[in-house]
XYZ file of C-alpha atoms in Angstrom:
355
model
C 14.025 114.918 120.538
C 16.941 112.960 119.115
C 20.236 114.293 117.827
C 20.467 114.721 114.072
C 23.961 113.815 112.892
C 23.692 112.932 109.204
C 23.708 115.389 106.281
C 23.338 118.482 108.460
C 25.840 120.292 106.203
C 23.815 119.601 103.061
C 22.998 123.297 102.530
C 26.510 124.554 103.332
C 27.281 125.473 99.670
C 24.407 127.954 99.778
C 25.564 129.377 103.100
C 29.158 129.734 101.829
C 27.995 131.411 98.633
C 25.927 133.968 100.532
C 28.867 134.663 102.865
C 31.014 135.452 99.826
C 28.344 137.775 98.423
C 28.091 139.677 101.710
C 31.885 139.969 101.867
C 31.996 141.208 98.270
C 29.264 143.738 99.070
C 31.245 144.973 102.054
C 34.496 145.353 100.053
C 32.714 147.107 97.183
C 30.978 149.570 99.508
C 34.291 150.479 101.086
C 35.689 151.558 97.735
C 32.599 152.835 95.945
C 29.303 153.340 97.744
C 27.545 154.216 94.471
C 28.513 151.096 92.524
C 26.128 150.075 89.739
C 24.095 146.916 89.398
C 26.331 145.808 86.506
C 29.390 146.175 88.719
C 27.629 144.027 91.310
C 26.964 141.351 88.674
C 30.604 141.387 87.702
C 31.703 140.988 91.326
C 29.322 138.073 91.891
C 30.523 136.309 88.749
C 34.092 136.729 89.921
C 33.089 134.914 93.132
C 31.452 132.024 91.274
C 31.273 131.975 87.451
C 28.872 129.017 87.599
C 26.028 131.321 88.685
C 25.940 133.085 85.318
C 22.838 131.093 84.371
C 20.638 132.479 87.145
C 22.093 135.893 87.959
C 19.409 137.662 85.917
C 16.654 135.323 87.062
C 13.668 136.880 88.828
C 14.432 139.408 91.539
C 17.765 137.983 92.686
C 20.147 140.677 91.483
C 17.676 143.470 92.278
C 17.333 142.267 95.860
C 21.071 141.862 96.328
C 21.628 145.352 94.929
C 19.141 146.813 97.451
C 21.332 145.513 100.281
C 23.909 148.209 99.555
C 21.535 150.709 101.191
C 21.262 148.711 104.402
C 22.248 150.907 107.378
C 24.291 148.107 108.963
C 27.258 146.010 107.877
C 25.407 142.823 106.875
C 28.570 140.760 106.615
C 29.500 141.673 110.178
C 25.904 141.248 111.379
C 25.573 137.792 109.837
C 28.927 136.692 111.226
C 27.932 137.939 114.673
C 24.700 135.922 114.677
C 26.357 132.779 113.334
C 29.148 132.892 115.907
C 26.682 133.575 118.730
C 23.967 131.192 117.588
C 24.434 128.851 120.538
C 24.475 131.835 122.886
C 21.003 132.765 121.641
C 19.820 129.180 122.166
C 21.263 129.221 125.687
C 19.548 132.506 126.500
C 22.921 134.172 127.060
C 22.513 136.706 124.254
C 19.303 138.449 123.197
C 20.188 138.251 119.514
C 18.745 141.652 118.708
C 19.329 142.943 115.205
C 18.553 146.196 113.474
C 17.037 144.088 110.700
C 13.998 143.674 112.923
C 13.537 147.420 113.304
C 10.494 148.962 111.667
C 12.739 150.932 109.316
C 14.496 147.768 108.104
C 11.493 145.749 106.967
C 12.737 145.834 103.391
C 16.106 144.305 104.251
C 14.451 141.733 106.494
C 12.250 140.763 103.548
C 15.311 140.375 101.328
C 16.902 137.834 103.645
C 13.652 135.898 103.764
C 13.544 136.087 99.955
C 17.037 134.599 99.770
C 15.686 131.486 101.488
C 12.123 131.247 100.247
C 12.731 132.155 96.591
C 16.381 131.756 95.663
C 16.563 128.132 96.776
C 13.703 127.449 94.370
C 15.613 128.585 91.279
C 16.570 125.532 89.211
C 19.554 127.271 87.640
C 20.832 128.309 91.072
C 20.488 124.765 92.397
C 22.294 123.287 89.414
C 25.141 125.764 89.861
C 25.666 125.109 93.569
C 24.236 121.635 94.202
C 24.192 119.859 90.824
C 20.491 119.220 91.359
C 17.322 121.038 90.346
C 15.906 121.295 93.867
C 18.230 121.440 96.851
C 15.424 121.872 99.390
C 13.584 118.797 98.085
C 16.814 116.824 98.248
C 17.503 118.195 101.731
C 14.071 117.053 102.877
C 14.650 113.656 101.295
C 18.060 112.909 102.799
C 17.146 114.263 106.233
C 13.954 112.203 106.471
C 15.241 108.897 105.078
C 14.096 106.076 107.408
C 13.632 108.570 110.247
C 11.034 109.942 112.584
C 10.583 113.625 113.356
C 13.482 114.859 115.545
C 11.131 117.133 117.473
C 8.310 114.802 118.537
C 9.748 111.304 117.885
C 6.258 110.021 117.098
C 5.720 110.878 113.425
C 7.399 108.821 110.708
C 8.559 111.250 108.047
C 9.339 111.195 104.357
C 10.117 113.978 101.932
C 6.445 114.456 100.982
C 5.133 115.060 104.515
C 7.906 117.176 106.059
C 8.848 120.827 105.994
C 12.037 122.739 106.691
C 11.752 124.583 109.979
C 13.656 127.724 110.915
C 14.376 126.729 114.507
C 14.875 130.343 115.541
C 11.936 131.819 113.581
C 12.847 133.894 110.548
C 10.274 136.519 111.538
C 12.293 137.309 114.669
C 15.735 136.309 113.336
C 15.614 137.103 109.591
C 19.384 137.189 109.229
C 19.456 133.481 110.182
C 17.106 132.577 107.337
C 20.075 131.220 105.374
C 22.095 129.687 108.231
C 22.213 125.855 107.809
C 22.295 125.121 111.558
C 18.970 126.924 111.879
C 17.249 124.750 109.258
C 15.775 121.477 110.532
C 13.612 118.978 108.663
C 10.583 118.140 110.812
C 7.041 116.850 110.478
C 4.436 119.400 109.440
C 2.497 118.936 112.678
C 5.490 120.087 114.750
C 6.589 122.868 112.437
C 3.481 124.322 110.831
C 0.687 123.465 113.269
C 2.324 123.570 116.706
C 5.566 125.553 116.659
C 5.011 128.130 113.947
C 6.838 131.329 114.850
C 7.045 130.522 118.580
C 10.280 129.931 120.470
C 11.102 129.620 124.160
C 14.625 130.437 125.277
C 16.848 128.887 126.443
C 16.107 125.773 124.409
C 17.758 122.502 123.393
C 18.603 122.026 119.706
C 18.478 118.689 117.809
C 21.777 119.367 116.009
C 23.633 119.903 119.278
C 21.969 117.731 121.937
C 20.584 114.207 122.239
C 17.562 115.586 124.073
C 16.098 112.130 124.700
C 19.094 111.335 126.936
C 18.450 114.323 129.198
C 15.086 113.274 130.657
C 12.890 110.234 131.263
C 9.209 109.717 130.565
C 7.233 108.636 133.615
C 4.101 106.763 132.558
C 1.243 106.477 135.022
C -1.562 104.073 134.147
C -4.996 104.637 135.629
C -8.444 103.105 135.580
C -9.626 105.323 132.719
C -7.464 103.324 130.301
C -5.494 106.456 129.533
C -1.934 107.119 130.575
C -0.656 110.228 132.292
C 2.736 111.391 131.049
C 5.279 113.191 133.224
C 8.953 114.079 132.820
C 11.851 113.369 135.163
C 14.951 115.423 134.376
C 18.332 113.734 134.764
C 20.006 114.628 138.027
C 23.281 115.189 136.171
C 21.759 118.010 134.153
C 22.886 121.536 134.856
C 20.176 124.066 135.658
C 20.582 125.493 132.150
C 20.304 122.083 130.482
C 17.140 121.257 132.409
C 15.540 124.564 131.432
C 16.474 124.006 127.784
C 14.827 120.591 127.805
C 11.734 121.865 129.636
C 11.281 124.605 127.039
C 11.780 122.152 124.172
C 9.093 119.822 125.537
C 6.815 122.784 126.128
C 7.340 124.218 122.642
C 6.327 120.990 120.933
C 3.514 120.214 123.426
C 4.985 116.783 124.105
C 3.006 116.038 127.280
C -0.377 116.833 125.752
C 0.330 115.051 122.461
C 1.759 111.954 124.091
C -1.145 111.581 126.508
C -3.512 111.903 123.554
C -1.760 109.737 120.993
C 0.667 107.384 122.736
C -1.596 105.508 125.181
C -2.782 103.074 122.498
C 0.765 102.810 121.089
C 2.169 101.779 124.462
C -0.652 99.339 125.092
C -0.043 97.725 121.703
C 3.706 97.667 122.363
C 3.177 95.858 125.675
C 0.749 93.418 124.030
C 3.377 92.630 121.393
C 5.904 91.763 124.120
C 3.359 89.375 125.641
C 2.779 87.758 122.238
C 6.485 87.117 121.810
C 6.653 85.541 125.269
C 3.632 83.354 124.497
C 5.180 82.315 121.182
C 8.341 81.088 122.927
C 6.340 79.321 125.615
C 4.258 77.579 122.947
C 7.506 76.202 121.580
C 8.519 74.908 125.004
C 5.076 73.367 125.444
C 5.749 71.095 122.471
C 8.282 69.149 124.561
C 7.110 69.509 128.162
C 4.550 71.100 130.459
C 4.756 74.848 131.089
C 5.303 75.922 134.702
C 4.639 79.218 136.437
C 8.413 79.646 136.715
C 8.684 79.326 132.916
C 6.120 82.072 132.477
C 7.817 84.450 134.909
C 11.253 83.825 133.364
C 10.015 84.210 129.789
C 8.030 87.355 130.579
C 11.046 89.090 132.119
C 13.248 87.929 129.252
C 11.048 89.401 126.533
C 10.504 92.683 128.357
C 14.281 93.001 128.706
C 14.734 92.294 124.990
C 12.033 94.775 123.969
C 14.282 97.834 124.403
C 14.741 99.455 120.989
C 18.334 99.916 119.825
C 18.207 103.329 118.156
C 21.872 103.212 117.205
C 21.318 100.263 114.890
C 17.849 101.257 113.719
C 18.837 104.928 113.190
C 15.540 106.154 114.632
C 13.426 104.184 112.178
C 10.893 103.309 114.921
C 8.377 105.951 115.970
C 7.974 106.617 119.682
C 11.137 104.719 120.555
C 12.048 107.049 123.433
C 8.803 106.635 125.357
C 8.565 102.915 124.510
C 12.041 102.343 125.937
C 11.244 104.388 129.046
C 7.982 102.480 129.498
C 9.686 99.084 129.255
C 12.542 100.159 131.544
C 10.020 101.474 134.072
C 8.185 98.125 134.093
C 11.480 96.271 134.553
C 12.805 98.607 137.273
C 9.600 98.416 139.302
C 9.080 94.721 138.600
C 5.567 95.497 137.354
C 5.025 92.241 135.470
C 2.213 90.776 137.513
C -0.630 91.582 135.133
C 1.464 90.354 132.203
C 2.239 87.113 134.004
C -1.428 86.655 134.914
C -2.466 87.282 131.313
C -0.027 84.661 130.017
C -1.047 82.191 132.737
C -4.681 82.388 131.595
C -3.488 81.583 128.077
C -1.916 78.326 129.252
C -3.840 77.394 132.392
C -7.148 79.202 132.042
C -8.781 81.410 134.683
C -8.405 78.738 137.312
C -4.739 79.688 137.686
C -5.702 83.189 138.800
C -8.055 81.751 141.433
C -5.365 79.376 142.662
C -2.893 82.253 142.989
């Protein structure tokens, strides 16, 4: 829901290395379609001698060698998808690939292997990242003092997050190794809710500050449970609005917020009241509190309750809806029940009868 700006290029060395391998495969096939696996090893070592330690590890070289039989130019195919990635997100290009054909299951599996297995090789990670686990480090740096960029309600750390393929690797296997398609998110968003689903067109946390493109409308009712609605910004284009709508739908934001955020918002509002009461208690040490003091102090603390995400770097969960809730109260001047609550603290219930 918020734009991720830090460390998004963390996995670029892996992406660049795979690009070089695909280019080397293309050049080798042009000169000798029947090249041997040893010739392939030699070509890879010429690209990056530092990978000597893992080149014979597991199924890496065998899988790379199988790619020579792929019926399509993988270097060209990968470049096409990378260059048109935003077009897929915008619903302008279908993003169809022969790798998803029934006859290409093997090559689809290889690309998934390159993400799921290769990035787990310690020797590979040391060669490219000078660490034993690039994915663990990626999860760590992308979740440091953050909340999930999809839902904005789950505080994350490296032990409770997963790396999501935003465009699912089942449908877009060739993007399994594309860094822009890899987003660190909470497990609830990625594994429980999103899974292999995608709705296009859709907003993307690396490209858009989605929270700036809509506003939460919070409706309180007598059941002590809030109803959550969305108001799209009038400045949005039709495409932008549809992208945001699909993003909110994909991560079931309305349902989850109505279920989990009612108590959070009530507690948040109660905390604002406490801060106002604390200041008024200080004033009461020197003089009597008036109704005007209460009204002024209430408005002041609601105005100061807006969370500054730029300084906090999204360290507060639910900051988007909390800000929208506070701004809604301020805009509609809906302080009366807060004022009445604070008045009973200082004057007792008689003040409510007098009013």
